[in-house]
Amino acid sequence: MIKVSIIGATGYTGIELIRLLNRHKDVEIDSLFSNSHVGKNLVDLYPQFYGKKDYIFKEFTIDEVKNSDIVFTALPHGVSQGIVAKLYQHGIKVIDLSGDYRYHDTKIYEDWYGVKHEYAEIAREAVYGLVELNRELIKDASLIANPGCYPTATLLGLLPVVKAGLIANNEIIIDAKSGVSGAGKSVKIDTIFNEVDESIKAYSVNKHRHTSEIENILAGVINTKEGIKLSFTPHLIPMKRGMLITIYTRLSNEIKEEGLIRLYKEFYARDSFLQIYKSGNPQTKHVLGSNYCHIGLNVDRRTNRLIIVSVIDNLLKGASGQAVQNMNLMFGLPEERGLEDTAIFP
Amino acid sequence: MIKVSIIGATGYTGIELIRLLNRHKDVEIDSLFSNSHVGKNLVDLYPQFYGKKDYIFKEFTIDEVKNSDIVFTALPHGVSQGIVAKLYQHGIKVIDLSGDYRYHDTKIYEDWYGVKHEYAEIAREAVYGLVELNRELIKDASLIANPGCYPTATLLGLLPVVKAGLIANNEIIIDAKSGVSGAGKSVKIDTIFNEVDESIKAYSVNKHRHTSEIENILAGVINTKEGIKLSFTPHLIPMKRGMLITIYTRLSNEIKEEGLIRLYKEFYARDSFLQIYKSGNPQTKHVLGSNYCHIGLNVDRRTNRLIIVSVIDNLLKGASGQAVQNMNLMFGLPEERGLEDTAIFP
Amino acid sequence: MIKVSIIGATGYTGIELIRLLNRHKDVEIDSLFSNSHVGKNLVDLYPQFYGKKDYIFKEFTIDEVKNSDIVFTALPHGVSQGIVAKLYQHGIKVIDLSGDYRYHDTKIYEDWYGVKHEYAEIAREAVYGLVELNRELIKDASLIANPGCYPTATLLGLLPVVKAGLIANNEIIIDAKSGVSGAGKSVKIDTIFNEVDESIKAYSVNKHRHTSEIENILAGVINTKEGIKLSFTPHLIPMKRGMLITIYTRLSNEIKEEGLIRLYKEFYARDSFLQIYKSGNPQTKHVLGSNYCHIGLNVDRRTNRLIIVSVIDNLLKGASGQAVQNMNLMFGLPEERGLEDTAIFP
Amino acid sequence: MIKVSIIGATGYTGIELIRLLNRHKDVEIDSLFSNSHVGKNLVDLYPQFYGKKDYIFKEFTIDEVKNSDIVFTALPHGVSQGIVAKLYQHGIKVIDLSGDYRYHDTKIYEDWYGVKHEYAEIAREAVYGLVELNRELIKDASLIANPGCYPTATLLGLLPVVKAGLIANNEIIIDAKSGVSGAGKSVKIDTIFNEVDESIKAYSVNKHRHTSEIENILAGVINTKEGIKLSFTPHLIPMKRGMLITIYTRLSNEIKEEGLIRLYKEFYARDSFLQIYKSGNPQTKHVLGSNYCHIGLNVDRRTNRLIIVSVIDNLLKGASGQAVQNMNLMFGLPEERGLEDTAIFP
C-alpha cells in the first residue's frame, strides 16, 4: 500500500483527492493537514465521508510525513513554494497542485504571479505533470508540478496540431468557460450564489496567469526561442464543475477534418482518458465526475480556421484526478487505477 | 461473473445501472435492450462511455436473456408487468424498477395507478426490495420490486419510530422535494429547462402514487387492518439529482432527541448506507452520487412534534443503486459491492 | 413628488427599493445611506443603474433626511431599532423592513431574536404592514413594520380559513421553500455558489424567528389568549428569487374545495395582488419579479386535510414591493402604483 | 393609443411582448394569435397575467387585424414569410421577429436558411431594425426586420471600430454564450432540464445562420464588395436569460483603451440603452430584464488584440424589447417608452 498524505486537505481539490484515494485499492491515507481546521474531524466537516475511515486534521510538520510515500500539496500558490521545497529536500515525493513549480524559468512565474520564487533550482527539477506530454519523465520524477485546469484542457486540444506544425502559432485564441469550483472554496461577494447564478462573466481578461503556463509549455514543445503569444480569456459559468475550451486557430495547410481526426487519434493512441470525436462536439456533462478529456474538431473552409472544443471536469483531469494519474505512474501502477469512472449522468 | 441484462437501458435509471455495473468487479453486462434505439451503439448515444466496452441496443426477446443470471427491468409501469411476468415464468431472476410489483394486494395498485394488473399471483411472490426492511427475504428472492425513490427516503426516515410505536400513525405529513431526474427522461413542455429553472412547484397534490406505496408498507410493518392514511406532497426543485424529505410526526411519548438518535442507530446497526446525524440535518449534496441515506432528527417540545429530514440521491439509493444492492444480496455478495463511493463534492 | 430616502441601500432589499422607486412616477429618491460604502457611487457598485440618475452613498445622520417625506430602513434586526426610533421621534414616516417593530409585545421579540428591545413603547405604535390585513390602519400610520417574507406568504395563505374558523388552529404545519436571496447579501461559506447549487437543505428547524411572527399575528387575528403554536420549517432551494409555502391544515368542517375557493376570493375581493387559483397550484415562476401572491387550495377527503400552496417573490411582495405598497397607501396613492409588472418569464 | 396585434403570441418572444406592451402607456393590445392555442385564454396558459386584461387566442386572418396599427410577427422563419408579405401588401405596419426579412439579398438567406424566399421584392423594402444603426430609416419604415439576438449584441460591440476602420476585418472571431431561452419554447430531448443543467456545449459550429446576418450587415456598413468572413461560435449556458459575446479582433492601429472608450461613447452618444464601461467588463446579470446593452473594451498590447465583451438580455434588446423600441420610433414616441426598467437584481 502506498501511504499518502495531503497538505491543504479541506479545499475542493483536497476533498476530491480524499474521495479518489478512498476508493483507490493500492493507497492508504496517512495524514491530512489543514491549518484552518486543526483538531477537527473530517466527517464532521464533510458528512459525505460518514461510514468511511475518519481522520483528524493536523498541523503540518515534516515529522508527520516521515512515513508517507508521497505527499500531495493542495495549497494556494506562494504558500506552496516553501512547503514543497522542504518536502523535496527531505527526499519525499511530492505532487504540487499549485502553480509554483510549473515553470523551469521562474522569471516567467514571477512576472505573471507577482510573487518572488525562492527555489529556482528546485523548480528546474520539477516535471510538468501532463501525462499525455510527459509520461516517461513522470515515471521517474520526485516532484510533479500538476498542471492548471485551463492549461490541461487547452494543451490537450492543441498539442497534436502544434507539434505537427499545422497551425499559425501566433494566431491562437482560447475562449474558456468554467464552472465555479475552478475558483476553489473562495468566500467573497463575487462567489456567493446570488451573484453567480443565472449570469456569465469574463474575468482576468488579458492577464490570467494560465496564459503564461500555456504559452510556456507550447513554446517548449516546438522548441522556439521567440516564444508563443496567444489570447486566453476565461469566463465563469453558473454551474459547479466542468470546463469547456473553444480554441480558434488558423490552418496553415489544406488538411481536412478526417485527416485531423486521424492525427489526433494517433497522437493519443496510448492515452486512455483522451477521446476524439469522429463528428460533433463534446459537452461538459459527458465528463462530469470522470477523468476523461473529450475533444471535437471543426474545420471551417470559409475562414480556413480549425476550431477545437475540449472538455474536462476541472476537479478531475483538471486537478485531483490528474494528480492521482501522476501518482499511479510514479509508483508503477496502471495510470487508470482509481480513475475508471464514467461521468455521472444526468 | 454474474451476467446481467437490462431492459429499458436508455432511460436515466438504465444508464445509471450501466455506469454502476461497469465498475462492479463481479458483474459482466450481457445484453442491453431498448425498443426506441434498436441497432444503435451505447457510445454514440451516451458519449460518457467512450473508452469502455460498447454495446448495441437490441429488441427484447426471451431468447436473448437465456444466458443472463439476472435481468433489471427499467421500464414504465404498466409496460413492465408483462415482461417481468415472462422472465419470472422462465425462471430468470428479475429486479423490477417500476411500480408494477410493489403491492401484494394488486387492488391497491389498480386503484392508484389506474391500470389493470394481469399477474396478481406473481405480484404476491415479489419481495419489496428495501434492504433495510427485508434483507433476509431478498437473499432468497427471485423477483424484487425495487422501491420508488420517494418511498425509499420516506420509509427509511419513518421505520424506526413507527415500529417502536412512538408516533401517532394517522398524523404523518410528508413534504418531499426532488430534483428533476426523478421524473425520468420525459420530454414535454413541463420538463424543458426554461420552465423548470429558477422555479419551484408542488405536483400531484393528494394523488401521487407513492402515497399508496408508503402507506401500504407502513401498514404491513405494524400489521394493522385499518391501514395508515397520511399526506404526501412532492415538489419539483431546479436541480438534477437529490431528494430531501421532511416528515412531520406527532410524538405519542416524552422521548428526547438523544433517545431517538440512539433508537435509529440501533435500528440501522447493520446498514452501512444509513447515517443518523448526532445533531443538525443533512443536505442532498452530501449524498449526491452515492448510495447513502442521511437522516436528521428534530424534536420540538413546543408542539410535541418530531421532524425527520431524510436525504438520498434519487437515482442511486432511490433507484439503480438500491437495485444493485439487491442484486448483491441475491448473489451472496457484500451488499456494498460497487456502491462504495462517497458523494461527488462540490 | 414624494421624497424618499433609504437607509441600508446596498443590500438586496435596498437595491430592489431603488429599482422600484426609480420607475415610480410619484417618487423622487432623496438620499441613499450605506455605512459600508460611504462616498461610493451607486452606478459603480451596481452597473444596472447606468443611464439612470446616480447617487453617492452617504453616512446616515438625522439632518440628511430632514427633507424626506418617508424613510425606508433596510437594516439587520437589532441595528434597525435605534435608527427607526430616532426617525419616529423626529416625526419622520418610516417603513422598517427588519423584524424589530413587528411585535407589539416586545417580550416575544426578545425571546426569539435574543436581542433586547429598547423601544417597547414605539413598538406598540407600529402598524404591521400586511396590506391585506391592515389596510385602513396603514393609511394613517407613521411607522410601518414591513412583514417578513415567510410570514407574508404564509399569512396570506392562512388568513381566510383561520378567520372563518374552518381549521384546527393547533395542527398547522408550514413547510417553506425559499430562493437564496431571502438570506440577503450574506457572504459566508454556506452561501457560496458551490455549496448551494444543486442541493437542498432545511435550516433553523424548530427555531426560525418567523415562527413567532406568524403565530403572533394569527393569535391576534382570532383574538385568543392561549396563542397558537405551529411548526414552521424553512428550506433553502438553489434559485435566486421566489418562495413557495406548503401549509398543511386539518379541516374542522365538511367544506368543499369550491366553497373554499369562493371564501378566499371574497376575502381578497379588494386585493389586486392576490390571485386564488380555481384549480391546480401556483409555481414561483409565475410571480418572479412581480408583487403578486398566488394561492392554490387542495382538499384531501382521505385525510380531511386542506393543503394550501402560496407563492411570492420574496424581494417584492415579501419585502421591497410590499414596502412600496405600504408607502402608496400612506400617501393616498393607488396601492398598485409602481408595482404593476407581471412576472418576468421565462 | 396604438392598437397592436401579435401573431405567434405564445412563444417566449410573444409572451415577452405581451408583458412589455401591458405596461406601455401608449399601447392597447388588439388581438393575440396562436395557431396552437386557438380558443384558449391567455391567463389560463400563463397565470402570470392574472389580474390583467385577459385575451382569447385567435387564428390569424387578415380581417382580424384590420383595426391594428401595427402587427408583431413572432413566428419561426419560413412560416413568417408569407404572413408578413400579406400584412405588408395590405398596408399594415409589421415588425417581424424572424430571420425572414433581414437580408435585402435573399440569396444569402436561402443559402444559410435552406429555405426559398418567395418575396424578394418585399425583402428589399424591409429596414433592419437595429436602432443604433438605422434610427432614421426605422422612423419611416413600414416593415421592420427585427435583428437576431446574437447579431444585436455582436454588431453593437463591433460597429464603432469597424466603421472607424480600426481593426482587421477578416480576423474577427466571435465566441457567443447564451441562456436557453434564446432557443425558444422548443420541446425536445436537448432542451429538457436534465440535459441542459450543469453543462456547457457549443452548437452549430461554423454553420449558425446568424453568422451570415452579422457578416451581411457589417459588409453593408463598410460598403465592401468582397464581403466580410468571420467565425461565429455559439454556446449554450445553463441559465434562462442573458447573452455574453466575446469578440476577438486584431487592431490595425496603435489606439489605446481610453481612445477606444471615447470612440464608443461618441458613437453611441444618442443611444440611451448603450453603456460603455470605463473599466472592467459587464456581466449578464446587470442587464437581466432590461433593454440595455453593456460593453467592455480590452486592449492587449502583447498580442495587439482588442477584446470586446458585449451583454444583453436576449429576450429584450435581443428580441421583444428591441421590437418595442422600433415601434416607438415608428410612431414618433420616445424610443425608451415602456423600456425604462433597470435589471432585476439579484
mmCIF file of C-alpha atoms in Angstrom, chain B residues 112 170-179 194-196 198-202 205-206 211 215 228-231 233 235 237-244 246 248 250 281-286 288 298-300 302-303 305 307 309 311 345-346, chain C residues 112 170-179 194-196 198-202 205-206 211 215 228-231 233 235 237-244 246 248 250 281-286 288 298-300 302-303 305 307 309 311 345-346:
data_model
loop_
_atom_site.group_PDB
_atom_site.id
_atom_site.type_symbol
_atom_site.label_atom_id
_atom_site.label_comp_id
_atom_site.label_asym_id
_atom_site.label_seq_id
_atom_site.Cartn_x
_atom_site.Cartn_y
_atom_site.Cartn_z
ATOM 1 C CA TRP B 112 -53.757 4.304 -7.610
ATOM 2 C CA ASN B 170 -52.532 8.968 11.410
ATOM 3 C CA GLU B 171 -50.856 12.340 11.803
ATOM 4 C CA ILE B 172 -47.952 11.774 9.426
ATOM 5 C CA ILE B 173 -47.297 14.526 6.889
ATOM 6 C CA ILE B 174 -44.612 14.085 4.265
ATOM 7 C CA ASP B 175 -43.332 17.078 2.332
ATOM 8 C CA ALA B 176 -40.977 15.863 -0.411
ATOM 9 C CA LYS B 177 -38.585 17.858 -2.598
ATOM 10 C CA SER B 178 -36.968 16.233 -5.598
ATOM 11 C CA GLY B 179 -34.520 17.070 -8.335
ATOM 12 C CA ASN B 194 -36.756 27.276 -19.308
ATOM 13 C CA GLU B 195 -39.848 26.102 -17.455
ATOM 14 C CA VAL B 196 -38.070 24.340 -14.585
ATOM 15 C CA GLU B 198 -35.405 29.070 -11.033
ATOM 16 C CA SER B 199 -38.847 27.853 -10.015
ATOM 17 C CA ILE B 200 -40.474 25.511 -7.505
ATOM 18 C CA LYS B 201 -43.765 23.703 -7.852
ATOM 19 C CA ALA B 202 -45.888 21.202 -5.992
ATOM 20 C CA VAL B 205 -51.030 17.049 -4.636
ATOM 21 C CA ASN B 206 -53.082 14.442 -2.733
ATOM 22 C CA THR B 211 -48.600 7.782 -1.232
ATOM 23 C CA GLU B 215 -49.000 3.641 3.369
ATOM 24 C CA ILE B 228 -52.479 4.106 7.617
ATOM 25 C CA LYS B 229 -53.569 7.311 5.927
ATOM 26 C CA LEU B 230 -51.027 10.045 5.502
ATOM 27 C CA SER B 231 -50.429 13.173 3.433
ATOM 28 C CA THR B 233 -46.872 16.184 -1.269
ATOM 29 C CA HIS B 235 -42.299 19.286 -5.068
ATOM 30 C CA ILE B 237 -36.760 21.600 -7.366
ATOM 31 C CA PRO B 238 -34.455 23.132 -10.008
ATOM 32 C CA MET B 239 -31.576 20.659 -9.716
ATOM 33 C CA LYS B 240 -30.818 17.348 -11.372
ATOM 34 C CA ARG B 241 -30.317 14.811 -8.615
ATOM 35 C CA GLY B 242 -31.165 14.629 -4.974
ATOM 36 C CA MET B 243 -34.203 14.294 -2.806
ATOM 37 C CA LEU B 244 -34.964 15.722 0.605
ATOM 38 C CA THR B 246 -39.289 16.462 5.553
ATOM 39 C CA TYR B 248 -43.801 15.817 10.303
ATOM 40 C CA ARG B 250 -46.700 13.786 16.448
ATOM 41 C CA ASN B 281 -29.723 17.929 9.401
ATOM 42 C CA PRO B 282 -28.376 16.504 6.160
ATOM 43 C CA GLN B 283 -28.244 18.266 2.800
ATOM 44 C CA THR B 284 -28.694 16.478 -0.500
ATOM 45 C CA LYS B 285 -25.197 17.459 -1.671
ATOM 46 C CA HIS B 286 -23.740 15.116 0.929
ATOM 47 C CA LEU B 288 -25.041 13.229 -4.453
ATOM 48 C CA ASN B 298 -35.562 17.139 15.410
ATOM 49 C CA VAL B 299 -37.843 17.123 18.438
ATOM 50 C CA ASP B 300 -39.905 20.241 19.070
ATOM 51 C CA ARG B 302 -43.393 23.356 21.927
ATOM 52 C CA THR B 303 -45.560 21.361 19.570
ATOM 53 C CA ARG B 305 -43.596 17.052 17.094
ATOM 54 C CA ILE B 307 -39.490 16.390 12.371
ATOM 55 C CA VAL B 309 -35.210 15.025 7.482
ATOM 56 C CA VAL B 311 -31.937 12.687 2.001
ATOM 57 C CA PHE B 345 -18.469 17.282 -3.937
ATOM 58 C CA PRO B 346 -18.952 20.083 -4.634
ATOM 59 C CA TRP C 112 -36.987 34.716 19.617
ATOM 60 C CA ASN C 170 -53.052 23.878 16.692
ATOM 61 C CA GLU C 171 -52.471 21.462 13.837
ATOM 62 C CA ILE C 172 -50.907 23.883 11.374
ATOM 63 C CA ILE C 173 -47.677 22.746 9.715
ATOM 64 C CA ILE C 174 -45.810 25.094 7.403
ATOM 65 C CA ASP C 175 -43.153 23.751 5.070
ATOM 66 C CA ALA C 176 -41.417 26.684 3.382
ATOM 67 C CA LYS C 177 -39.045 26.678 0.411
ATOM 68 C CA SER C 178 -37.084 29.796 -0.455
ATOM 69 C CA GLY C 179 -34.611 31.017 -3.041
ATOM 70 C CA ASN C 194 -20.520 25.776 -4.902
ATOM 71 C CA GLU C 195 -22.193 24.959 -1.594
ATOM 72 C CA VAL C 196 -25.728 25.984 -2.558
ATOM 73 C CA GLU C 198 -27.721 21.543 -6.854
ATOM 74 C CA SER C 199 -28.588 20.958 -3.202
ATOM 75 C CA ILE C 200 -31.498 21.381 -0.797
ATOM 76 C CA LYS C 201 -31.329 21.887 2.925
ATOM 77 C CA ALA C 202 -33.621 22.548 5.860
ATOM 78 C CA VAL C 205 -35.589 23.724 12.210
ATOM 79 C CA ASN C 206 -37.970 24.468 15.102
ATOM 80 C CA THR C 211 -42.399 31.160 13.531
ATOM 81 C CA GLU C 215 -48.049 32.738 15.485
ATOM 82 C CA ILE C 228 -51.285 29.476 18.534
ATOM 83 C CA LYS C 229 -48.431 27.009 18.302
ATOM 84 C CA LEU C 230 -47.436 25.782 14.892
ATOM 85 C CA SER C 231 -44.498 24.114 13.134
ATOM 86 C CA THR C 233 -39.625 24.638 8.699
ATOM 87 C CA HIS C 235 -35.694 25.109 3.274
ATOM 88 C CA ILE C 237 -33.568 25.999 -2.717
ATOM 89 C CA PRO C 238 -30.928 26.545 -5.440
ATOM 90 C CA MET C 239 -32.507 29.556 -7.142
ATOM 91 C CA LYS C 240 -32.265 33.275 -6.565
ATOM 92 C CA ARG C 241 -35.785 34.547 -6.051
ATOM 93 C CA GLY C 242 -39.090 33.007 -5.190
ATOM 94 C CA MET C 243 -40.756 31.362 -2.264
ATOM 95 C CA LEU C 244 -43.281 28.549 -2.105
ATOM 96 C CA THR C 246 -46.946 24.467 1.585
ATOM 97 C CA TYR C 248 -50.887 21.573 5.980
ATOM 98 C CA ARG C 250 -56.834 19.893 9.432
ATOM 99 C CA ASN C 281 -51.385 25.155 -7.811
ATOM 100 C CA PRO C 282 -49.101 28.103 -8.498
ATOM 101 C CA GLN C 283 -45.406 27.944 -9.296
ATOM 102 C CA THR C 284 -42.927 30.569 -8.188
ATOM 103 C CA LYS C 285 -42.009 31.433 -11.776
ATOM 104 C CA HIS C 286 -45.462 32.950 -12.222
ATOM 105 C CA LEU C 288 -40.976 36.167 -10.294
ATOM 106 C CA ASN C 298 -56.347 21.409 -2.133
ATOM 107 C CA VAL C 299 -58.806 19.438 -0.024
ATOM 108 C CA ASP C 300 -57.959 15.815 0.679
ATOM 109 C CA ARG C 302 -58.986 10.814 2.695
ATOM 110 C CA THR C 303 -57.188 12.662 5.474
ATOM 111 C CA ARG C 305 -56.747 17.975 5.323
ATOM 112 C CA ILE C 307 -53.223 21.828 1.792
ATOM 113 C CA VAL C 309 -49.846 26.402 -1.630
ATOM 114 C CA VAL C 311 -46.101 31.679 -3.736
ATOM 115 C CA PHE C 345 -40.972 34.867 -17.930
ATOM 116 C CA PRO C 346 -39.258 32.582 -18.544
#
